[in-house]
Coordinates of C-alpha atoms in Angstrom, one line a residue:
Chain A
M1 CA 110.7 12.9 71.0
L2 CA 112.6 11.6 73.1
E3 CA 111.6 13.3 76.1
D4 CA 108.0 12.7 75.2
G5 CA 108.8 8.9 75.7
L6 CA 110.2 9.3 78.9
L7 CA 107.6 11.1 79.8
L8 CA 105.0 8.9 79.1
L9 CA 107.5 6.5 81.1
F10 CA 108.0 8.4 84.5
M11 CA 103.4 8.9 84.4
H12 CA 103.0 5.1 83.9
T13 CA 104.8 4.8 86.5
N14 CA 103.6 7.1 88.7
M15 CA 99.7 6.1 87.7
A16 CA 99.2 5.0 90.9
E17 CA 98.6 8.1 92.2
P18 CA 96.8 10.6 89.5
M19 CA 96.6 14.1 89.8
E20 CA 92.6 15.7 90.3
L21 CA 91.8 18.7 89.6
L22 CA 88.5 20.2 90.1
C23 CA 86.8 22.6 87.7
W24 CA 84.2 23.6 85.9
G25 CA 82.5 21.8 83.8
G26 CA 82.1 22.1 79.8
D27 CA 79.7 23.7 77.0
W28 CA 79.6 25.1 73.6
D29 CA 82.8 22.9 72.4
L30 CA 84.4 23.8 75.6
P31 CA 86.1 21.5 77.9
S32 CA 85.5 24.3 80.3
V33 CA 83.6 27.4 80.5
H34 CA 85.4 28.6 83.0
T35 CA 88.8 31.1 82.1
D36 CA 91.1 29.6 84.8
S37 CA 90.1 26.3 84.9
L38 CA 90.6 26.4 80.7
I39 CA 94.3 27.6 81.2
V40 CA 95.2 25.0 83.6
L41 CA 93.4 22.0 81.7
A42 CA 95.3 23.7 78.3
Y43 CA 98.7 24.0 80.7
A44 CA 98.2 20.7 81.6
K45 CA 97.9 18.9 77.6
F46 CA 100.8 21.1 76.6
S47 CA 102.9 19.5 79.3
G48 CA 101.3 16.0 79.2
A49 CA 100.0 15.9 82.7
A50 CA 97.5 13.6 83.3
L51 CA 95.2 14.9 85.4
A52 CA 92.1 13.4 87.0
V53 CA 89.3 15.6 86.1
K54 CA 86.5 16.1 88.2
S55 CA 83.4 18.9 87.1
I56 CA 81.9 20.6 90.3
D57 CA 79.1 21.8 88.7
W58 CA 75.7 19.4 90.7
T59 CA 78.0 19.7 93.8
W60 CA 78.0 22.0 96.6
R61 CA 81.5 22.3 95.7
T62 CA 80.0 25.0 93.2
I63 CA 79.5 27.7 96.8
T64 CA 82.1 25.9 98.9
A65 CA 84.9 25.4 96.7
S66 CA 87.6 27.9 94.9
V67 CA 88.3 27.0 91.3
P68 CA 90.4 25.3 90.1
Q69 CA 91.9 23.2 92.4
L70 CA 94.5 20.5 92.1
H71 CA 94.8 17.8 94.8
F72 CA 97.6 15.8 95.0
E73 CA 99.2 13.4 97.6
G74 CA 97.3 15.7 100.5
S75 CA 98.0 18.8 99.2
T76 CA 95.6 21.3 97.5
V77 CA 96.7 24.0 95.4
T78 CA 94.3 26.9 93.6
E79 CA 94.6 29.7 91.5
P80 CA 96.0 29.4 87.8
T81 CA 99.7 31.2 88.0
Q82 CA 100.4 27.8 91.5
I83 CA 99.3 25.2 89.8
L84 CA 100.9 26.1 86.8
N85 CA 104.0 26.5 89.6
F86 CA 103.7 23.0 90.9
L87 CA 103.1 21.2 87.5
R88 CA 106.8 22.8 86.5
K89 CA 108.0 21.1 89.8
Q90 CA 106.4 18.3 89.3
R91 CA 108.6 18.1 86.1
F92 CA 105.3 18.8 83.5
N93 CA 106.8 21.8 81.9
A94 CA 106.3 23.2 79.3
D95 CA 108.5 25.8 78.9
Y96 CA 111.8 24.0 79.6
E97 CA 113.3 25.8 75.7
L98 CA 112.3 29.2 76.7
T99 CA 115.0 31.8 77.3
A100 CA 114.9 33.9 79.8
K101 CA 113.7 37.2 77.7
Q102 CA 111.0 34.5 76.6
G103 CA 110.0 34.4 80.0
A104 CA 110.4 37.4 80.9
D105 CA 107.3 38.2 78.2
T106 CA 105.3 35.4 79.4
M107 CA 105.2 37.3 82.9
A108 CA 104.6 40.6 80.8
Y109 CA 101.6 39.1 79.0
I110 CA 100.1 37.3 81.4
A111 CA 100.0 41.0 83.6
L112 CA 98.5 42.7 80.2
L113 CA 95.9 39.7 80.2
E114 CA 95.1 39.8 83.4
E115 CA 95.0 44.1 83.9
K116 CA 93.3 44.9 80.3
L117 CA 91.0 42.1 79.1
R118 CA 89.7 40.3 82.2
P119 CA 87.7 43.3 83.2
A120 CA 85.7 43.3 80.2
L121 CA 85.2 39.3 80.4
L122 CA 84.0 39.5 83.9
H123 CA 81.3 42.6 82.5
T124 CA 80.9 41.0 79.4
F125 CA 79.7 37.2 80.8
W126 CA 78.6 38.2 84.6
V127 CA 77.6 42.4 84.4
D128 CA 76.7 43.1 81.2
A129 CA 72.7 42.5 81.7
E130 CA 71.4 40.7 78.6
N131 CA 74.4 38.1 78.2
Y132 CA 74.4 37.7 82.1
A133 CA 70.4 37.3 82.0
N134 CA 70.4 34.6 78.6
L135 CA 73.4 32.8 79.1
T136 CA 75.6 33.1 82.0
R137 CA 72.8 32.9 85.4
P138 CA 71.1 30.2 83.2
W139 CA 73.5 28.0 82.8
F140 CA 75.2 28.3 85.9
T141 CA 71.9 28.2 88.1
S142 CA 71.2 24.5 85.6
H143 CA 74.9 23.0 86.8
S144 CA 74.1 24.0 90.3
P145 CA 72.5 21.3 93.0
F146 CA 69.4 23.0 94.7
P147 CA 69.2 25.4 96.4
L148 CA 73.3 27.0 95.2
N149 CA 71.3 27.4 92.3
F150 CA 70.1 30.6 93.6
F151 CA 73.0 31.8 95.1
V152 CA 76.0 30.5 93.2
P153 CA 75.5 33.0 89.7
G154 CA 74.1 36.1 92.1
R155 CA 77.4 35.9 94.7
Q156 CA 79.7 35.6 91.2
A157 CA 78.3 38.1 89.4
S158 CA 78.7 40.8 92.7
L159 CA 82.3 39.3 92.9
A160 CA 82.9 40.3 89.6
L161 CA 80.9 44.1 89.3
S162 CA 83.2 45.1 92.8
R163 CA 86.3 43.8 90.7
I164 CA 85.6 45.4 87.9
L165 CA 84.6 48.7 90.2
L166 CA 87.5 48.3 92.3
T167 CA 90.4 48.2 89.5
K168 CA 89.3 49.8 87.1
A169 CA 86.4 53.0 88.6
E170 CA 88.8 55.6 89.8
S171 CA 87.7 59.0 90.6
P172 CA 86.5 60.4 88.1
L173 CA 85.2 57.6 87.0
L174 CA 82.7 56.3 89.4
N175 CA 79.6 53.8 88.5
I176 CA 79.8 51.1 86.0
T177 CA 78.5 52.9 82.8
E178 CA 80.9 54.8 82.6
V179 CA 83.9 52.4 83.2
E180 CA 82.2 49.9 81.0
G181 CA 83.6 52.8 77.7
K182 CA 87.3 52.5 79.5
I183 CA 87.2 48.7 80.0
Y184 CA 86.4 47.4 76.6
S185 CA 88.5 49.9 74.7
E186 CA 91.6 48.8 77.1
A187 CA 90.1 44.8 76.2
K188 CA 89.8 45.3 72.5
E189 CA 93.6 47.2 72.6
C190 CA 94.8 44.4 74.1
L191 CA 93.0 42.3 71.9
N192 CA 94.8 43.9 68.9
L193 CA 98.5 43.1 70.3
L194 CA 97.8 40.0 70.8
S195 CA 96.6 39.6 67.3
H196 CA 99.8 41.6 66.6
R197 CA 102.3 39.4 68.3
L198 CA 100.7 36.6 67.3
G199 CA 101.9 37.4 63.6
N200 CA 101.4 34.2 61.9
F201 CA 102.9 31.9 64.5
H202 CA 100.8 28.6 65.4
F203 CA 101.7 29.8 69.0
F204 CA 103.5 32.4 70.9
F205 CA 106.9 31.7 71.2
G206 CA 107.3 29.1 67.8
D207 CA 105.8 26.1 67.2
R208 CA 105.3 24.1 70.9
P209 CA 102.6 25.8 73.3
T210 CA 104.1 27.0 76.6
S211 CA 101.8 29.2 79.6
L212 CA 102.0 31.6 78.0
D213 CA 99.4 30.0 75.1
A214 CA 97.6 28.6 78.4
F215 CA 96.5 31.9 79.3
V216 CA 95.6 33.6 76.3
F217 CA 93.6 30.2 74.8
G218 CA 91.8 30.5 78.9
H219 CA 91.2 34.3 78.4
I220 CA 89.4 34.2 74.7
A221 CA 88.0 30.9 74.1
P222 CA 85.4 31.4 76.1
L223 CA 84.5 34.7 74.3
I224 CA 85.0 33.0 70.8
K225 CA 83.0 30.0 71.6
A226 CA 79.9 31.7 74.1
P227 CA 76.8 32.3 72.6
L228 CA 76.3 36.1 73.6
P229 CA 73.4 37.5 72.8
S230 CA 75.7 40.7 73.4
G231 CA 78.4 40.6 71.7
Q232 CA 80.7 43.6 71.1
L233 CA 83.8 42.7 72.8
Q234 CA 83.3 38.8 71.3
K235 CA 82.1 40.2 67.3
H236 CA 85.8 42.8 67.2
L237 CA 87.6 39.4 68.2
N238 CA 85.7 37.4 65.5
Q239 CA 87.6 40.1 63.7
L240 CA 91.1 39.0 64.6
D241 CA 91.0 36.3 62.2
N242 CA 94.9 34.8 63.4
L243 CA 93.5 34.7 67.6
C244 CA 90.3 32.7 66.4
Q245 CA 92.3 30.2 64.2
F246 CA 95.0 29.5 67.1
C247 CA 92.1 29.2 69.9
N248 CA 90.8 26.3 67.0
T249 CA 94.0 24.8 66.3
I250 CA 94.4 23.8 70.4
L251 CA 90.9 22.6 70.6
K252 CA 91.2 20.1 67.9
N253 CA 95.0 19.5 68.5
Y254 CA 95.0 18.6 72.2
F255 CA 91.3 18.8 73.1
T256 CA 89.2 16.9 70.0
D257 CA 89.4 13.7 72.7
A258 CA 87.4 15.3 75.0
S259 CA 84.9 16.6 73.1
A260 CA 84.7 12.8 70.6
E261 CA 84.3 11.3 73.5
K262 CA 81.8 13.4 75.0
R263 CA 79.6 12.7 71.1
M264 CA 79.9 9.2 71.9
D265 CA 78.6 9.3 75.0
C266 CA 75.8 10.4 73.7
S267 CA 75.0 8.3 70.8
P268 CA 73.5 4.6 71.9
T269 CA 77.1 2.3 70.9
A270 CA 79.2 4.5 73.0
T271 CA 82.0 2.3 74.7
H272 CA 84.0 4.3 76.4
D273 CA 87.9 3.0 76.0
P274 CA 90.8 3.6 75.1
V275 CA 90.7 2.2 71.5
D276 CA 87.9 4.1 69.8
A277 CA 89.9 7.2 70.9
N278 CA 92.6 6.1 69.1
L279 CA 90.6 5.4 66.2
Q280 CA 89.6 8.6 65.9
K281 CA 93.2 10.0 66.5
L282 CA 94.0 7.8 63.6
T283 CA 90.9 8.1 61.5
Q284 CA 91.7 12.5 62.2
L285 CA 95.1 12.0 60.9
V286 CA 93.9 10.5 57.8
N287 CA 91.5 12.6 57.2
K288 CA 94.9 15.5 57.5
E289 CA 96.6 13.9 54.8
S290 CA 93.7 13.6 52.6
N291 CA 93.2 17.5 52.8
L292 CA 97.2 17.6 51.9
I293 CA 97.0 15.9 49.1
E294 CA 93.7 17.5 48.3
K295 CA 95.5 21.1 48.7
M296 CA 98.7 19.6 47.1
D297 CA 96.4 18.5 44.4
D298 CA 94.1 22.1 43.6
N299 CA 98.0 23.5 43.8
L300 CA 99.2 22.0 40.4
R301 CA 96.2 21.7 38.8
S302 CA 96.4 25.4 39.1
S303 CA 100.0 25.6 38.3
P304 CA 100.9 26.6 34.2
Q305 CA 103.3 23.1 34.2
H306 CA 100.5 20.9 35.0
R307 CA 100.5 17.6 32.6
P308 CA 97.3 15.7 32.8
H309 CA 98.4 12.5 33.5
R310 CA 99.9 13.4 36.7
H311 CA 96.4 13.9 38.5
D312 CA 94.9 11.4 37.4
T313 CA 96.2 9.0 40.1
K314 CA 95.7 11.1 43.0
P315 CA 91.5 11.5 43.0
S316 CA 91.5 7.7 43.6
A317 CA 93.4 8.3 46.9
P318 CA 91.4 10.6 48.9
A319 CA 88.3 9.0 47.3
S320 CA 88.9 5.8 48.9
E321 CA 89.9 7.3 52.1
N322 CA 87.1 9.3 52.6
S323 CA 85.3 6.3 52.3
T324 CA 86.8 4.9 55.3
R325 CA 85.9 8.3 57.4
A326 CA 82.1 6.8 56.8
Chain B
M1 CA 102.8 74.4 95.0
S2 CA 102.9 73.8 98.6
L3 CA 102.4 70.5 100.1
A4 CA 98.6 71.5 101.5
A5 CA 97.4 73.0 97.6
E6 CA 98.7 70.0 96.5
A7 CA 96.9 67.6 98.1
F8 CA 94.1 69.5 98.1
V9 CA 93.7 70.0 93.9
S10 CA 94.8 65.7 93.4
Q11 CA 91.3 65.1 95.9
I12 CA 90.0 67.4 93.1
A13 CA 91.9 66.2 90.1
G14 CA 91.4 62.8 91.3
K15 CA 95.2 61.8 91.0
V16 CA 99.0 62.4 91.2
P17 CA 101.1 62.9 89.0
F18 CA 99.3 65.4 87.0
I19 CA 100.2 69.0 84.6
H20 CA 98.7 71.7 84.1
V21 CA 98.9 73.7 80.7
G22 CA 97.0 76.5 80.3
N23 CA 93.7 75.8 81.9
Q24 CA 93.7 72.3 81.2
V25 CA 94.5 69.3 84.1
V26 CA 95.5 66.4 82.8
S27 CA 97.0 63.5 85.9
E28 CA 97.5 60.0 85.7
L29 CA 100.3 58.6 83.3
G30 CA 98.2 56.7 80.1
L31 CA 96.4 60.1 79.6
I32 CA 99.6 62.3 80.2
V33 CA 101.1 60.9 78.0
Q34 CA 98.6 60.8 75.3
F35 CA 98.1 63.9 76.1
T36 CA 101.5 64.7 75.2
K37 CA 101.4 62.8 72.2
A38 CA 98.2 65.0 71.0
K39 CA 101.1 67.7 71.4
G40 CA 103.6 66.3 69.0
H41 CA 106.0 64.9 72.0
S42 CA 106.1 60.7 72.1
L43 CA 108.7 58.6 72.7
S44 CA 107.5 55.4 71.5
D45 CA 107.5 56.7 67.3
G46 CA 110.3 54.4 66.4
L47 CA 108.3 51.3 67.7
D48 CA 106.6 48.9 66.0
D49 CA 103.5 46.5 66.6
V50 CA 105.1 43.7 67.6
Q51 CA 107.7 46.4 69.6
R52 CA 105.0 48.7 70.7
A53 CA 102.3 45.5 72.0
E54 CA 105.8 44.5 74.2
M55 CA 106.0 47.8 75.8
K56 CA 102.1 48.0 76.7
A57 CA 102.3 44.0 78.3
Y58 CA 105.7 45.3 80.2
M59 CA 103.7 48.6 81.0
E60 CA 101.5 46.6 82.4
L61 CA 103.5 43.8 84.2
V62 CA 105.1 47.0 86.5
N63 CA 101.4 48.1 87.2
N64 CA 100.4 44.7 88.4
M65 CA 103.2 43.7 90.1
L66 CA 105.2 46.8 92.0
L67 CA 102.2 49.0 91.7
T68 CA 100.4 46.4 93.9
A69 CA 103.3 45.6 95.9
E70 CA 104.2 49.1 96.7
L71 CA 100.6 49.4 98.3
Y72 CA 100.1 46.5 100.2
I73 CA 103.8 47.5 101.9
Q74 CA 102.3 50.5 102.5
W75 CA 98.8 49.7 103.6
C76 CA 98.7 46.4 104.5
D77 CA 101.3 45.8 106.4
D78 CA 100.4 47.4 109.7
Y79 CA 103.7 48.3 111.2
T80 CA 104.5 50.3 108.2
A81 CA 100.9 51.6 107.6
T82 CA 101.0 53.2 111.3
E83 CA 103.9 54.3 111.7
I84 CA 105.2 55.7 108.1
S85 CA 101.7 55.8 106.0
R86 CA 99.3 56.6 107.7
P87 CA 101.2 59.9 109.6
R88 CA 102.5 60.6 105.9
Y89 CA 98.6 60.9 104.1
S90 CA 97.3 63.0 106.8
S91 CA 100.1 65.3 107.6
P92 CA 98.7 68.2 105.0
Y93 CA 95.3 67.9 107.4
S94 CA 94.5 69.3 110.9
W95 CA 92.7 67.1 113.6
P96 CA 89.9 64.9 113.1
L97 CA 90.2 65.3 108.9
N98 CA 93.5 63.4 108.9
H99 CA 92.6 60.3 111.0
I100 CA 89.9 60.1 109.2
L101 CA 91.3 60.5 105.2
A102 CA 94.4 58.0 106.3
Y103 CA 92.0 55.0 107.9
Q104 CA 89.6 55.7 104.6
K105 CA 92.5 55.3 102.2
Q106 CA 93.8 52.7 104.2
W107 CA 89.9 50.8 104.1
E108 CA 89.9 51.5 100.3
V109 CA 92.7 49.9 99.7
R110 CA 92.5 46.8 101.7
R111 CA 89.0 46.7 100.2
K112 CA 91.0 46.6 96.5
M113 CA 93.5 44.0 97.3
N114 CA 91.1 41.9 98.5
A115 CA 89.2 42.1 95.5
I116 CA 92.1 40.9 93.4
G117 CA 93.3 38.3 95.6
W118 CA 96.0 40.0 97.2
S119 CA 94.9 40.1 100.7
G120 CA 95.4 36.3 101.6
K121 CA 99.9 37.0 100.9
S122 CA 102.1 37.6 103.6
L123 CA 105.0 40.2 103.0
E124 CA 107.6 37.4 102.0
Q125 CA 105.1 36.1 98.9
V126 CA 105.1 40.4 98.0
Y127 CA 108.7 40.5 98.6
E128 CA 109.2 37.3 96.0
D129 CA 106.7 38.4 93.5
V130 CA 108.6 41.7 93.8
S131 CA 111.6 40.2 93.0
Q132 CA 109.7 38.2 89.9
C133 CA 108.8 41.4 88.8
C134 CA 112.6 43.2 88.5
Q135 CA 114.6 39.9 87.8
A136 CA 111.6 39.9 84.5
L137 CA 113.1 43.2 84.0
S138 CA 116.0 42.5 84.4
Q139 CA 116.4 40.2 81.7
R140 CA 114.4 42.4 79.5
L141 CA 116.6 45.1 79.6
G142 CA 120.1 43.0 79.9
T143 CA 122.8 44.8 78.5
Q144 CA 121.5 48.0 76.9
P145 CA 120.9 51.4 78.2
Y146 CA 117.2 51.4 77.9
F147 CA 114.6 49.3 77.3
F148 CA 114.0 49.7 73.6
N149 CA 117.6 50.0 73.3
K150 CA 118.8 53.5 72.4
Q151 CA 116.3 55.8 72.7
P152 CA 114.0 56.2 76.4
T153 CA 110.0 55.3 75.9
E154 CA 107.3 55.2 78.6
L155 CA 108.2 52.2 79.7
D156 CA 111.7 53.5 81.0
A157 CA 109.7 56.1 82.7
L158 CA 107.5 53.7 84.4
V159 CA 110.2 51.5 85.3
F160 CA 112.1 54.5 86.6
G161 CA 110.1 56.0 88.6
H162 CA 109.2 52.5 90.7
L163 CA 112.1 51.9 91.4
F164 CA 113.5 55.3 92.4
T165 CA 110.7 55.1 94.7
I166 CA 111.4 52.0 96.0
L167 CA 115.0 52.8 96.7
T168 CA 114.6 56.2 98.2
T169 CA 112.0 55.8 100.1
Q170 CA 112.5 54.5 103.6
L171 CA 110.2 52.2 105.0
T172 CA 110.9 50.2 108.1
N173 CA 113.2 48.2 106.6
D174 CA 115.3 47.7 104.1
E175 CA 114.5 44.5 102.3
L176 CA 112.5 45.9 99.3
A177 CA 115.0 48.3 98.7
E178 CA 117.8 45.4 99.0
K179 CA 116.3 43.0 96.9
V180 CA 116.1 45.8 94.4
K181 CA 119.3 47.2 94.6
S182 CA 120.4 43.0 93.7
Y183 CA 119.8 43.3 90.3
T184 CA 122.9 45.3 89.2
N185 CA 121.5 46.3 85.5
L186 CA 118.3 47.6 86.9
L187 CA 120.0 49.7 89.3
S188 CA 122.7 51.3 86.7
F189 CA 119.6 52.2 84.5
C190 CA 118.3 54.2 87.6
H191 CA 121.7 55.9 88.3
R192 CA 122.4 56.3 84.6
I193 CA 118.1 58.6 83.8
E194 CA 118.8 60.1 87.2
Q195 CA 122.4 61.7 86.1
A196 CA 120.8 62.2 82.7
Y197 CA 117.8 64.0 83.4
F198 CA 117.6 65.1 87.1
K199 CA 120.6 66.4 87.7
E200 CA 119.6 69.7 87.8
H201 CA 116.4 69.1 90.2
D202 CA 118.6 67.0 92.6
R203 CA 121.5 70.0 93.2
E204 CA 117.6 72.1 94.0
S205 CA 116.0 69.2 96.3
Q206 CA 118.8 67.7 98.5
S207 CA 118.5 71.3 101.0
G208 CA 114.7 70.4 101.1
S209 CA 114.7 66.6 101.4
S210 CA 111.7 65.4 103.2
R211 CA 112.5 62.5 106.7
H212 CA 111.0 59.6 104.6
S213 CA 113.2 60.3 101.4
K214 CA 116.9 60.2 101.3
G215 CA 116.6 62.5 98.1
S216 CA 119.5 60.8 95.6
L217 CA 120.2 57.1 95.3
P218 CA 122.7 55.4 97.0

């Protein structure tokens, strides 16, 4: 807690030059639909880095910029790994409590994600005909300015296809349909391995999220949340409850401000000031507490030794707090 | 099997290494492991799910970093490609096939590097990546004899293969080998496996070592 306080103080004194992040915009309850952008956004939240996020939607940067891109004091950093290294050097480090072995494990699991999961994700979104035509291409077309909307999705799709073929289609597998089987089975195996490793914990290394959590979140969140018409990998992932729970926990704890603010913007009485955000946070805390109290209540009810007078006083508390929620 | 015949079969089967059992040919480490497992020999049966996940993750790390770095150094570094890789790759074939195949291989590898974003890296960055990968492996190995304590697993075989190649292949400079040697527990790991499993093969191959291999570990 002391470190958090000192970190906030450090950030306030450096508020003059915020770091700027360029990334793809959000949808489907996510702050961004793009895996690499999500990784950086999640890590920034975990490490407490304040980023001025600028989406490249509807700008010329959809075709020129390599996203995500971090700008700070004249220097530009691209690629999630490089950006995370840069943030760590700026003392925004979510990994400082990890042991050397855990740091090594992080590298290994990130390599696993890149080799086994990424090709199947690329295929699901960019090469699978149904998904591409019904979801991916319309989304990116509608988020790119004219006339780039004709080029941007097609270019991404061909980059994805060539990457899959060059890295996975070694002889005797020479065309995409043969490779498909291989990459999907590897991706399913990878998801199973991640689920085994996560177990019942909230995050991969205990109670605090680290860079590995950011990487896993970036990869699986679009797969969970996107409304894919044809998603065999999505179905497989939905069966792995702990990974879905992991994703939702991160969204709820670190990104509800963003989506709550978006919803507030849509309402006619929107006032985009931090007081409302704090009120939202307070209401959420109160709701969590009332949920806990209800759970305790249920436990007491189900326990054989409950005494009638004890739970008469409890229902009034959640009832009064429920009324403040509206 | 002579070098020319091996190269010929590898073109057909697709990849070296391969094993030849009866009339079946199985290539690639993953498939060979599955094949031997089906025949009743498996190294990772004693691992639980979490350990198996870790093992697979570390194998991917080695593939991702070490294998890609080896390919980069062999084919994307102009000096090494010209002096060593192209002549060695084209040695079994006669002219003009040797030139065509060597340039084709180089072009293929460069395209792959481009697709995964390694073409923008400098040689120093690649050495740095190898060093980081070795550091991760060294930290994981610690003071244990093998990666998963007392028994060798597929990961040990994979790591040994790559590190042995790096340490014994003569390149234009020794920087890569020096980086690996700086991790003493990895070096002793390689020595240990070489002593335990390859002593007889070493004695046979000492007399017939190729121009570019130093034979055994220094």
